[in-house]
Coordinates of C-alpha atoms and ligand atoms in Angstrom, one line a residue:
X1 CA 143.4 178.8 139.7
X2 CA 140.9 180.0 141.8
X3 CA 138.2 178.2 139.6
X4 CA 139.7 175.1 139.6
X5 CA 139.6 174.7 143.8
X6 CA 136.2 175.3 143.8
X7 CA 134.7 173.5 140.6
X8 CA 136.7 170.4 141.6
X9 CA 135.4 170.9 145.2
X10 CA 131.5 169.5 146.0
X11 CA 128.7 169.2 148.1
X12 CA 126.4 165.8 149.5
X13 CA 123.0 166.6 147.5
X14 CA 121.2 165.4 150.2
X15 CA 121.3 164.7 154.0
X16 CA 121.4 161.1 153.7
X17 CA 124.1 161.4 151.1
X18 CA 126.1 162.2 154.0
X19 CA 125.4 159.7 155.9
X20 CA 125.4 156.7 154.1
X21 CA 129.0 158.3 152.3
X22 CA 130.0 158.5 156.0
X23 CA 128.8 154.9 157.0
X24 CA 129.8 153.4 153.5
X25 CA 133.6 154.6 154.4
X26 CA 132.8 153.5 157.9
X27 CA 131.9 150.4 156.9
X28 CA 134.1 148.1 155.4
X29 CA 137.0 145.2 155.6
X30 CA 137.6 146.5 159.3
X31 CA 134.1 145.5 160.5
X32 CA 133.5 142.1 157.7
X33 CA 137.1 140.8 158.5
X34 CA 139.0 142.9 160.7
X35 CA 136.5 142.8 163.3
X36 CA 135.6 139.1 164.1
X37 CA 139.6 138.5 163.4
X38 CA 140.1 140.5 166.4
X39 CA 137.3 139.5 168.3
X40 CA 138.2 135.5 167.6
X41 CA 142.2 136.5 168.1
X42 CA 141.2 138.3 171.3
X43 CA 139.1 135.9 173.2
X44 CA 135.7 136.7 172.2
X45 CA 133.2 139.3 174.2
X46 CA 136.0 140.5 176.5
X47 CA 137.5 142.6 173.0
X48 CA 134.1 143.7 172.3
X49 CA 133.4 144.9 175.4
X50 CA 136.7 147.3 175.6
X51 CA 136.1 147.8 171.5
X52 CA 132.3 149.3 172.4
X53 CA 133.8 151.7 175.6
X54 CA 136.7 153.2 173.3
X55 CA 134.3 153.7 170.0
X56 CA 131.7 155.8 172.4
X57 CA 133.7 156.9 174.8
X58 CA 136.3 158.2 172.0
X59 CA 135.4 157.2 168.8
X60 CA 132.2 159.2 168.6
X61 CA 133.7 162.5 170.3
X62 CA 136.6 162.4 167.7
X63 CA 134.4 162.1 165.1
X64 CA 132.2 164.6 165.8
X65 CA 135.4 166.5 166.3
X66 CA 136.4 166.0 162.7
X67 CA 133.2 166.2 160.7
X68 CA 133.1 170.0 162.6
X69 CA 136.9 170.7 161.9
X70 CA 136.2 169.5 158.0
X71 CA 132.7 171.6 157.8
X72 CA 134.0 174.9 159.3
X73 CA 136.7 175.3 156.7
X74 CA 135.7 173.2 153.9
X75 CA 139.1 172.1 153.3
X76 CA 141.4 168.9 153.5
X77 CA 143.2 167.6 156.6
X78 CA 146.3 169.7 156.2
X79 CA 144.4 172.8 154.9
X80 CA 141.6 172.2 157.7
X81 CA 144.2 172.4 160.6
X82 CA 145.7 175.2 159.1
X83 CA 143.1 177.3 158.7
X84 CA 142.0 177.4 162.0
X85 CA 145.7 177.6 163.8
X86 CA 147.8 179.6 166.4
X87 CA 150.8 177.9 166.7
X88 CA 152.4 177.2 162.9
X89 CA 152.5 173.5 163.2
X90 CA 148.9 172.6 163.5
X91 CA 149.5 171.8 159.9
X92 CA 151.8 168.6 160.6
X93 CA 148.3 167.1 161.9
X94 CA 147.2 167.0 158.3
X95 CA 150.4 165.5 157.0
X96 CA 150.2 162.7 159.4
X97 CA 146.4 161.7 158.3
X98 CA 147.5 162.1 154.8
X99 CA 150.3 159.7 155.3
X100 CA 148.5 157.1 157.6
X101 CA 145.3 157.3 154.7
X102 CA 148.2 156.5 152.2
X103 CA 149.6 153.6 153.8
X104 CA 146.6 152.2 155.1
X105 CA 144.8 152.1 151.5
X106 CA 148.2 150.4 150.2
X107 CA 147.4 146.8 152.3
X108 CA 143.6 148.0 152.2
X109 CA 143.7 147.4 148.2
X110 CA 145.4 144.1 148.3
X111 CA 142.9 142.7 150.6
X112 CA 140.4 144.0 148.3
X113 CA 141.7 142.5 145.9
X114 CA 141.6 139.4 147.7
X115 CA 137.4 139.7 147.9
X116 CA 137.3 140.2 144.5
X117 CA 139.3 137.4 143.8
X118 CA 137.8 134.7 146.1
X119 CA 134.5 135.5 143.9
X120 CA 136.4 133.9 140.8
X121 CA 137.8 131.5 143.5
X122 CA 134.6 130.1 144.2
X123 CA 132.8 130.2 141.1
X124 CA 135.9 127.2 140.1
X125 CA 135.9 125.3 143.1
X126 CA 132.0 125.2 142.9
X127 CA 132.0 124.2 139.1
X128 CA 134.8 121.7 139.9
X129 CA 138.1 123.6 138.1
X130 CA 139.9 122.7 141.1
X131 CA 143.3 124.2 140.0
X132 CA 141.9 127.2 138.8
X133 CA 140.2 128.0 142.3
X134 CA 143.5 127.4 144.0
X135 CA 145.5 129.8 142.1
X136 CA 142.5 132.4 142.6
X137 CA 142.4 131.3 146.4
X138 CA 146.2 131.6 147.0
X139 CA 146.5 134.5 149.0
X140 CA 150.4 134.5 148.4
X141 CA 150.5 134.4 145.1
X142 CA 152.0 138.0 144.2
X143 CA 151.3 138.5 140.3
X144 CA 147.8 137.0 141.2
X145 CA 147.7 139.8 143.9
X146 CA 149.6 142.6 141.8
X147 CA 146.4 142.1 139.3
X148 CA 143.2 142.3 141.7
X149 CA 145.5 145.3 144.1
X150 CA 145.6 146.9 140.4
X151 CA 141.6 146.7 139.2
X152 CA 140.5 147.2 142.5
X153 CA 142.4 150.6 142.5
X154 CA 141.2 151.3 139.1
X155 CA 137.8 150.9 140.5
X156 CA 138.9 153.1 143.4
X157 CA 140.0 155.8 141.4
X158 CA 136.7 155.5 138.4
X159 CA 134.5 156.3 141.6
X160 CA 136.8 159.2 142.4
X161 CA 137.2 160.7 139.0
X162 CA 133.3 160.9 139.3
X163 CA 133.4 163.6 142.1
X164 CA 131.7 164.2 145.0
X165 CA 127.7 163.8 144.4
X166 CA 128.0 161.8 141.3
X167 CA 130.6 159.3 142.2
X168 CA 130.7 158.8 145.9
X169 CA 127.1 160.1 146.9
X170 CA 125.2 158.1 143.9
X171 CA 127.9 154.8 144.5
X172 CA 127.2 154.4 148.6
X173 CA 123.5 155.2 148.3
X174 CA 122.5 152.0 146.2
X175 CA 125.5 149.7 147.7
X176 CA 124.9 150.4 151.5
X177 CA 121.1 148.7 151.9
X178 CA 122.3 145.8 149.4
X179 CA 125.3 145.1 151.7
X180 CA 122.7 144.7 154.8
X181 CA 120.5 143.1 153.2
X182 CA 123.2 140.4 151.7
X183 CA 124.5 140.0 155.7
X184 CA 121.4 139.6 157.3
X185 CA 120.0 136.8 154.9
X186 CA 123.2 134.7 155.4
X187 CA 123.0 135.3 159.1
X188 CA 119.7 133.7 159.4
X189 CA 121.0 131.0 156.9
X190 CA 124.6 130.4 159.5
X191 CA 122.6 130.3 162.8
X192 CA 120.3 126.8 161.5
X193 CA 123.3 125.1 161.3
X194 CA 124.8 122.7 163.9
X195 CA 127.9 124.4 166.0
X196 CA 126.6 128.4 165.4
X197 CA 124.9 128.0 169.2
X198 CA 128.6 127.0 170.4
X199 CA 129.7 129.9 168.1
X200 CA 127.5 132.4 170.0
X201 CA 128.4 131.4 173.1
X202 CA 132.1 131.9 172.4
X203 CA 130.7 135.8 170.8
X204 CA 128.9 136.7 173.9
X205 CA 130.7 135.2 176.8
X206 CA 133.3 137.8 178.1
X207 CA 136.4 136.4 180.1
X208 CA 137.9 140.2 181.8
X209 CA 140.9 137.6 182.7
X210 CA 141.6 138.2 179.0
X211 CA 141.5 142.2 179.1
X212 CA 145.3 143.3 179.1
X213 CA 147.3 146.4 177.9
X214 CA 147.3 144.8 174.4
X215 CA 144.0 143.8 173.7
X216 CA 143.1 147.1 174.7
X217 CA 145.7 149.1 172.2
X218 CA 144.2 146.1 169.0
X219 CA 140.6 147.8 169.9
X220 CA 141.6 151.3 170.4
X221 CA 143.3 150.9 166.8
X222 CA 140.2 148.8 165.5
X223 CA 138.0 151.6 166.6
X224 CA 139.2 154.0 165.0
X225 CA 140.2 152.1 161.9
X226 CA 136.6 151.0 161.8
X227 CA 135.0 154.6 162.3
X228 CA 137.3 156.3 159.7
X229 CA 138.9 158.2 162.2
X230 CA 142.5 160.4 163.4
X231 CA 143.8 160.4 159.2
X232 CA 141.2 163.4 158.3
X233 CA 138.6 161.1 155.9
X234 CA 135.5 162.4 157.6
X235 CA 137.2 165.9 157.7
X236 CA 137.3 165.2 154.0
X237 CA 133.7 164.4 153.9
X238 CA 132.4 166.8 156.4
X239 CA 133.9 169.7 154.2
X240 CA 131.7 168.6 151.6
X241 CA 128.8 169.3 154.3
X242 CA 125.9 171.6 154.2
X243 CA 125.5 174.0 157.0
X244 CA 121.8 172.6 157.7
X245 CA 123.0 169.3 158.7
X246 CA 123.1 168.3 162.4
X247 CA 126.5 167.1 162.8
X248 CA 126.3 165.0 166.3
X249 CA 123.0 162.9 165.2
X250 CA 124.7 162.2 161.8
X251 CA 127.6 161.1 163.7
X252 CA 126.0 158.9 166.0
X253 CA 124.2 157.5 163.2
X254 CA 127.5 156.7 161.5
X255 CA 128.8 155.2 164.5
X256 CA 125.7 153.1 165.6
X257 CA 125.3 151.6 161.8
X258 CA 129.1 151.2 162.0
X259 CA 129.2 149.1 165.3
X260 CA 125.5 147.5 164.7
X261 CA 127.3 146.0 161.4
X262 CA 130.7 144.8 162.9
X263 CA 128.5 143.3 165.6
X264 CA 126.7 141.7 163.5
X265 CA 129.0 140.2 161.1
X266 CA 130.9 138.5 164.1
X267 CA 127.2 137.3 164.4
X268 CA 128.3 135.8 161.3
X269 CA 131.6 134.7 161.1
X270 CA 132.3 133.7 164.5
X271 CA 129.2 131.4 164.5
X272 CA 130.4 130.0 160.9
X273 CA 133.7 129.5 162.4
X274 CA 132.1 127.2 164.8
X275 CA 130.5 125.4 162.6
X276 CA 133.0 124.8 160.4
X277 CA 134.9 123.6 163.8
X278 CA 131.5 120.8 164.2
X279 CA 132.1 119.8 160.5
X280 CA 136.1 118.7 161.3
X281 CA 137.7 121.7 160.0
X282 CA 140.8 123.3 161.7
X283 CA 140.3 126.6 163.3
X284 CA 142.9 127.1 166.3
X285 CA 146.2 125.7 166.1
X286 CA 147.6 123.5 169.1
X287 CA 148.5 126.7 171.4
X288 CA 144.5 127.7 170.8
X289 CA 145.5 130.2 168.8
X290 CA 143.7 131.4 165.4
X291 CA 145.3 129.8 162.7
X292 CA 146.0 132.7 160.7
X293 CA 144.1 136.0 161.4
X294 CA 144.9 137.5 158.1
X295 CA 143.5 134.8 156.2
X296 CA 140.6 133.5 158.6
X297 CA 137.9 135.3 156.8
X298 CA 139.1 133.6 153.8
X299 CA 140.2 129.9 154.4
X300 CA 137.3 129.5 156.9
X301 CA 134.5 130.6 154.9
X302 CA 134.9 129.1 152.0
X303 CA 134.9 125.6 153.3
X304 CA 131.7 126.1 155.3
X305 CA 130.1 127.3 151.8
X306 CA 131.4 124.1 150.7
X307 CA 129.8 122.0 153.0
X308 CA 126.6 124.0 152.4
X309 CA 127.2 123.0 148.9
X310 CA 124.9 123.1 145.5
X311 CA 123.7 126.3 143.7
X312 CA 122.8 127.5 147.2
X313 CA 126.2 127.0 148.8
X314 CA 127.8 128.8 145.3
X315 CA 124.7 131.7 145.6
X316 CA 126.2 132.5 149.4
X317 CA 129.4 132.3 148.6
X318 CA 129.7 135.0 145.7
X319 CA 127.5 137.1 147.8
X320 CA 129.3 136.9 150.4
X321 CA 132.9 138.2 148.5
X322 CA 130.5 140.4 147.1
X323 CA 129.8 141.8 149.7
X324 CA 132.9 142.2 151.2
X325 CA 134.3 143.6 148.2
X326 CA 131.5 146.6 148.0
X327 CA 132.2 147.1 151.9
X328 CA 135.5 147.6 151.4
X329 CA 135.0 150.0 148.0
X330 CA 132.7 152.9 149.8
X331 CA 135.8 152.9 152.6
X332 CA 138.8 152.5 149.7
X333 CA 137.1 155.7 148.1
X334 CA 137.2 158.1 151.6
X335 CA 140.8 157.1 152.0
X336 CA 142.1 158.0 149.0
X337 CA 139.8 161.4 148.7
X338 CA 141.6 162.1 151.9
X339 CA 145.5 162.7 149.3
X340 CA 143.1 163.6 146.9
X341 CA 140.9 166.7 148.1
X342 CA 144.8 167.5 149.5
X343 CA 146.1 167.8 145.8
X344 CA 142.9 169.7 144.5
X345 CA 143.1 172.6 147.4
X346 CA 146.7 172.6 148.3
X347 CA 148.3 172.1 144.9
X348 CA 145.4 173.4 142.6
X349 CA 145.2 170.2 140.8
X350 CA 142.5 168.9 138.9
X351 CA 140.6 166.2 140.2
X352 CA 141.4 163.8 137.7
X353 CA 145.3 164.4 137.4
X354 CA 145.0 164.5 141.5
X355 CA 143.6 160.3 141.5
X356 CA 145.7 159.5 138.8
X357 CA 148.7 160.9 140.5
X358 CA 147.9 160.0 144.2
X359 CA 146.0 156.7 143.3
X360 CA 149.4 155.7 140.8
X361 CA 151.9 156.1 143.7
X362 CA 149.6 154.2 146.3
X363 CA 149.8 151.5 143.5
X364 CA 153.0 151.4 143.4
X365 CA 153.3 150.4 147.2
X366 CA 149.9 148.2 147.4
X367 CA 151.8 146.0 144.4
X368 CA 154.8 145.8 146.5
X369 CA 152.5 144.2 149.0
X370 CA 151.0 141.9 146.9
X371 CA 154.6 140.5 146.9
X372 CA 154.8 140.3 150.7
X373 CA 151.5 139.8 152.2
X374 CA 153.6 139.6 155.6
X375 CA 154.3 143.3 155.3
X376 CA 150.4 144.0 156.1
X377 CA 150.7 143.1 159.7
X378 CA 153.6 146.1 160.2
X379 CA 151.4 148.2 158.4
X380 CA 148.7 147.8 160.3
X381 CA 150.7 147.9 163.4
X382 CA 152.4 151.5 162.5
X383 CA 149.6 153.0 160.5
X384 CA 145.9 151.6 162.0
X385 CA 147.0 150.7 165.8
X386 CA 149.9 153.2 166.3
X387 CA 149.1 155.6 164.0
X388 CA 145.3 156.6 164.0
X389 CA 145.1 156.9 167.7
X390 CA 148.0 159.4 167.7
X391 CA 146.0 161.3 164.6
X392 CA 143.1 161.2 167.0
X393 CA 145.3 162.3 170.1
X394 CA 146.8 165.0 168.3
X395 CA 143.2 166.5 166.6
X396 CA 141.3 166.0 170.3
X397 CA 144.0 168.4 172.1
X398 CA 144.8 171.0 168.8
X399 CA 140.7 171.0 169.1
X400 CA 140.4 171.3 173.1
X401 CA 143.4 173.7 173.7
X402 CA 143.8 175.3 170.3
X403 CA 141.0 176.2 168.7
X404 CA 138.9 175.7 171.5
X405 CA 135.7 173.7 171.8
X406 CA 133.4 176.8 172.4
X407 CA 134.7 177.9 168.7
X408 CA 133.6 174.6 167.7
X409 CA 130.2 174.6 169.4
X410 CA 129.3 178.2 167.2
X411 CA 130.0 175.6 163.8
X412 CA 127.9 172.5 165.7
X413 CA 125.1 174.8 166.4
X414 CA 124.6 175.3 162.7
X415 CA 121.9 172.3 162.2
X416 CA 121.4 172.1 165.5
X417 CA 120.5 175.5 166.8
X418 CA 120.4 174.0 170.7
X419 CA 123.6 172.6 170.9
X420 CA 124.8 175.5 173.3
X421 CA 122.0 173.4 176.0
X422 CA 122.3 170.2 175.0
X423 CA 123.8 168.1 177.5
X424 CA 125.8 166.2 175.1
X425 CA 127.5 169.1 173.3
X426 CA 128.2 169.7 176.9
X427 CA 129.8 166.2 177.8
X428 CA 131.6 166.4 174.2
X429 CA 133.6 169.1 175.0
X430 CA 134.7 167.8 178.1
X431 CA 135.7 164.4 176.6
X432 CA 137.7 166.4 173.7
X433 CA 139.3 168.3 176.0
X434 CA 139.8 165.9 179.0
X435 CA 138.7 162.6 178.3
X436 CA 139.9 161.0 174.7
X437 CA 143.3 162.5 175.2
X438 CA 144.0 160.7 179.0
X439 CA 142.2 157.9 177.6
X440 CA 144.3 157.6 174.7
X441 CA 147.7 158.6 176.4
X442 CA 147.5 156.1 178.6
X443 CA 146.9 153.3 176.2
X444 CA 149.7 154.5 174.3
X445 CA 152.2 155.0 177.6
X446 CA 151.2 151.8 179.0
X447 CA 152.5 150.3 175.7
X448 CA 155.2 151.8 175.5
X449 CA 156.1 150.7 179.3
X450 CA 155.1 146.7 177.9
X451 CA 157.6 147.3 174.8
X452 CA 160.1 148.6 177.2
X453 CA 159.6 145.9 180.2
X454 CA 159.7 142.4 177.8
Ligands
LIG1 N1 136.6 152.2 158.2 C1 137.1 151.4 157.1 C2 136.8 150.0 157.4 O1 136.3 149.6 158.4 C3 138.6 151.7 156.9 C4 139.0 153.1 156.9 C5 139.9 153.5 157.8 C6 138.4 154.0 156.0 C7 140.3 154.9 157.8 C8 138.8 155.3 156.0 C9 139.7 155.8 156.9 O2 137.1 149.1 156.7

């Protein structure tokens, strides 16, 4: 069976490959409508200022952290932490990321869906089918949602079949530069119009008054839901890594491109919410609250492409769900390769039987969110906020106190035969050891406390 691990196992062709597989997972709903959700929900530049200290201050340690973990034993999350334990329950790490990646792709895919099926949405309203675009555009509508959750998995799990170079490598590489390209011509289109310069304001005016215990646990959990990271997906990837790769500038690549795009689509939304706002249109609800974060992206949007109007305001608009939709298929790919690459190593299954399997039962549980979209906010409470942070706690002190950074630094130095000087290897292996885990303890007791107190 031998045979089978290895054949079914790959490598990135190139060193790019890597890092636009890494970014394309990176990048995805968290940063097009998780991101300005939380940043509007949050009260504006104060979240992004606590967002940007807990993706460098932990979010690029951990992932560094992972990508080495995944390239040193070219294995899976559970398999990785095995491989390289002392204590017989390093193991349980793996199962954990497993379980968050499965959960989190179940509400992942009905959103998905929802991208895809705002296109059709759209193309009606714009041609004037009115009752068509609302049954496309009703986000509760559960057969509706059952359908799009179902192809966009299908989709998911074509790209996965392909394997490693051919499917995800060859997929990311031609949808990454479209996606930036597609963001940055409607940014310059969003900032002519009247109410964007309010919009701004509101994006880059921090109020600290707003900076609390649980704005800072929504942007621990949306950094690390936005970077991939503490469920074992760049693990995953980094197993498929060649030793000539220099694994801390590829991650800080990942995580600039990552944060350089949610910045920029609040650039986007948050001005196009304010200008929906100048052109009469609800946006905050009487105690100033969002209306409704899940569905900002997608009730607000729509009517601002509205008023744009024409071929043009029809042209934006498909781009736009376009867009979103090919974000979010490079991430919905790295989270389920994370069960998969599980399957193929740990149960000697076939690549193909392994997304068919794995991608099936996450079916089963995306469809039963389709039927209650309400059941995406505890998911993303227990799995994104709760649960990636603890993955991340978990890998930073198995890596610091188990395994030991200096073990790590002999696998970093591959590709980057200095690292034993550099400065920031140096700092890195302070922050896993000390740093992330304080960092992220206390956000986690200080929670707990707040749950306890009210
Ligand atoms: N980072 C992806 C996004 O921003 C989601 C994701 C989370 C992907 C965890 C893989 C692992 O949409």
């Amino acid at each position: 069976m031998a045979t089978t691990q290895t054949s079914d196992r790959g490598n990135w062709n190139s060193k790019l490959g890597f890092i636009l597989a890494a970014a394309g997972s990176a990048v995805g709903l968290g940063n097009i409508w998780g991101y300005p959700t939380q940043v509007a929900d949050n009260g504006g530049a104060a979240f992004i200022l606590v967002y940007l200290v807990c993706c460098i201050l932990v979010g690029l340690p951990v992932m560094i952290a992972e990508i080495t973990i995944g390239r040193k034993t070219g294995k899976n999350p559970v398999g990785a932490f095995k491989a390289l334990d002392k204590t017989g329950y390093a193991h349980l790490i793996g199962y954990w990321g497993v379980l968050c990646g499965f959960m989190i792709l179940a509400f992942y895919l009905v959103i998905s869906g929802w991208t895809l099926a705002y296109v059709f949405e759209e193309i009606f309203r714009f041609t004037g089918n009115a009752g068509y675009a609302a049954w496309f555009g009703d986000l509760t509508n559960g057969p509706k949602n059952a359908a799009f959750t179902v192809i966009f998995l299908l989709l998911t799990i074509s790209i996965i079949n392909g394997g490693v170079s051919n499917g995800i490598e060859r997929a990311t590489k031609f949808l990454m530069p479209v996606l930036l390209f597609i963001l940055v011509i409607m940014i310059f289109y969003v900032l002519r119009l009247e109410g964007s310069a309010e919009g701004i304001r509101q994006y880059l005016k921090p109020d600290f008054s707003l900076i609390n215990i649980d704005l800072t646990l929504s942007a621990m959990g949306q950094a690390f839901f936005s970077l991939s990271l503490g469920m074992g997906a760049l693990i995953t990837y980094g197993s498929y890594l060649k030793r000539d790769q220099n694994i801390v500038e590829s991650a800080t690549y990942v995580t600039v491109t990552d944060i350089t795009i949610a910045f920029t689509a609040g650039m986007l939304v948050i001005p196009a919410m304010y200008v929906a706002l100048a052109q009469g249109i609800t946006i905050f609800g009487d105690d100033g609250e969002l209306i409704s974060s899940v569905s900002l992206v997608f009730t607000v949007l729509p009517q601002l492409f509205e008023n744009i109007g024409g071929a043009l305001g029809l042209t934006i608009s498909i781009s736009f769900f376009l867009l979103l939709a090919l974000a979010a298929l490079t991430s919905a790919i790295s989270l389920l390769e994370v069960p998969v690459s599980y399957m193929i190593d740990e149960h000697n299954m076939r690549r193909k039987n392994a997304s068919w399997v794995i991608g099936g039962s996450i079916g089963v549980v995306a469809v039963i969110i389709s039927f209650d979209i309400n059941l995406i906010d505890y998911f993303v409470y227990i799995f994104n906020e709760i649960g990636l942070p603890l993955g991340g706690l978990m890998l930073c002190l198995f890596l610091g106190w188990v395994w030991k950074t200096e073990n790590a630094v002999v696998e970093i130095k591959h590709g980057f035969e200095n690292a034993d000087n550099s400065v920031f290897v140096k700092l890195w292996r302070i922050f896993i050891k000390y740093i992330c885990p304080v960092l992220i303890a206390i956000v986690f007791i200080t929670t707990v406390l707040d749950i306890i107190r009210s």
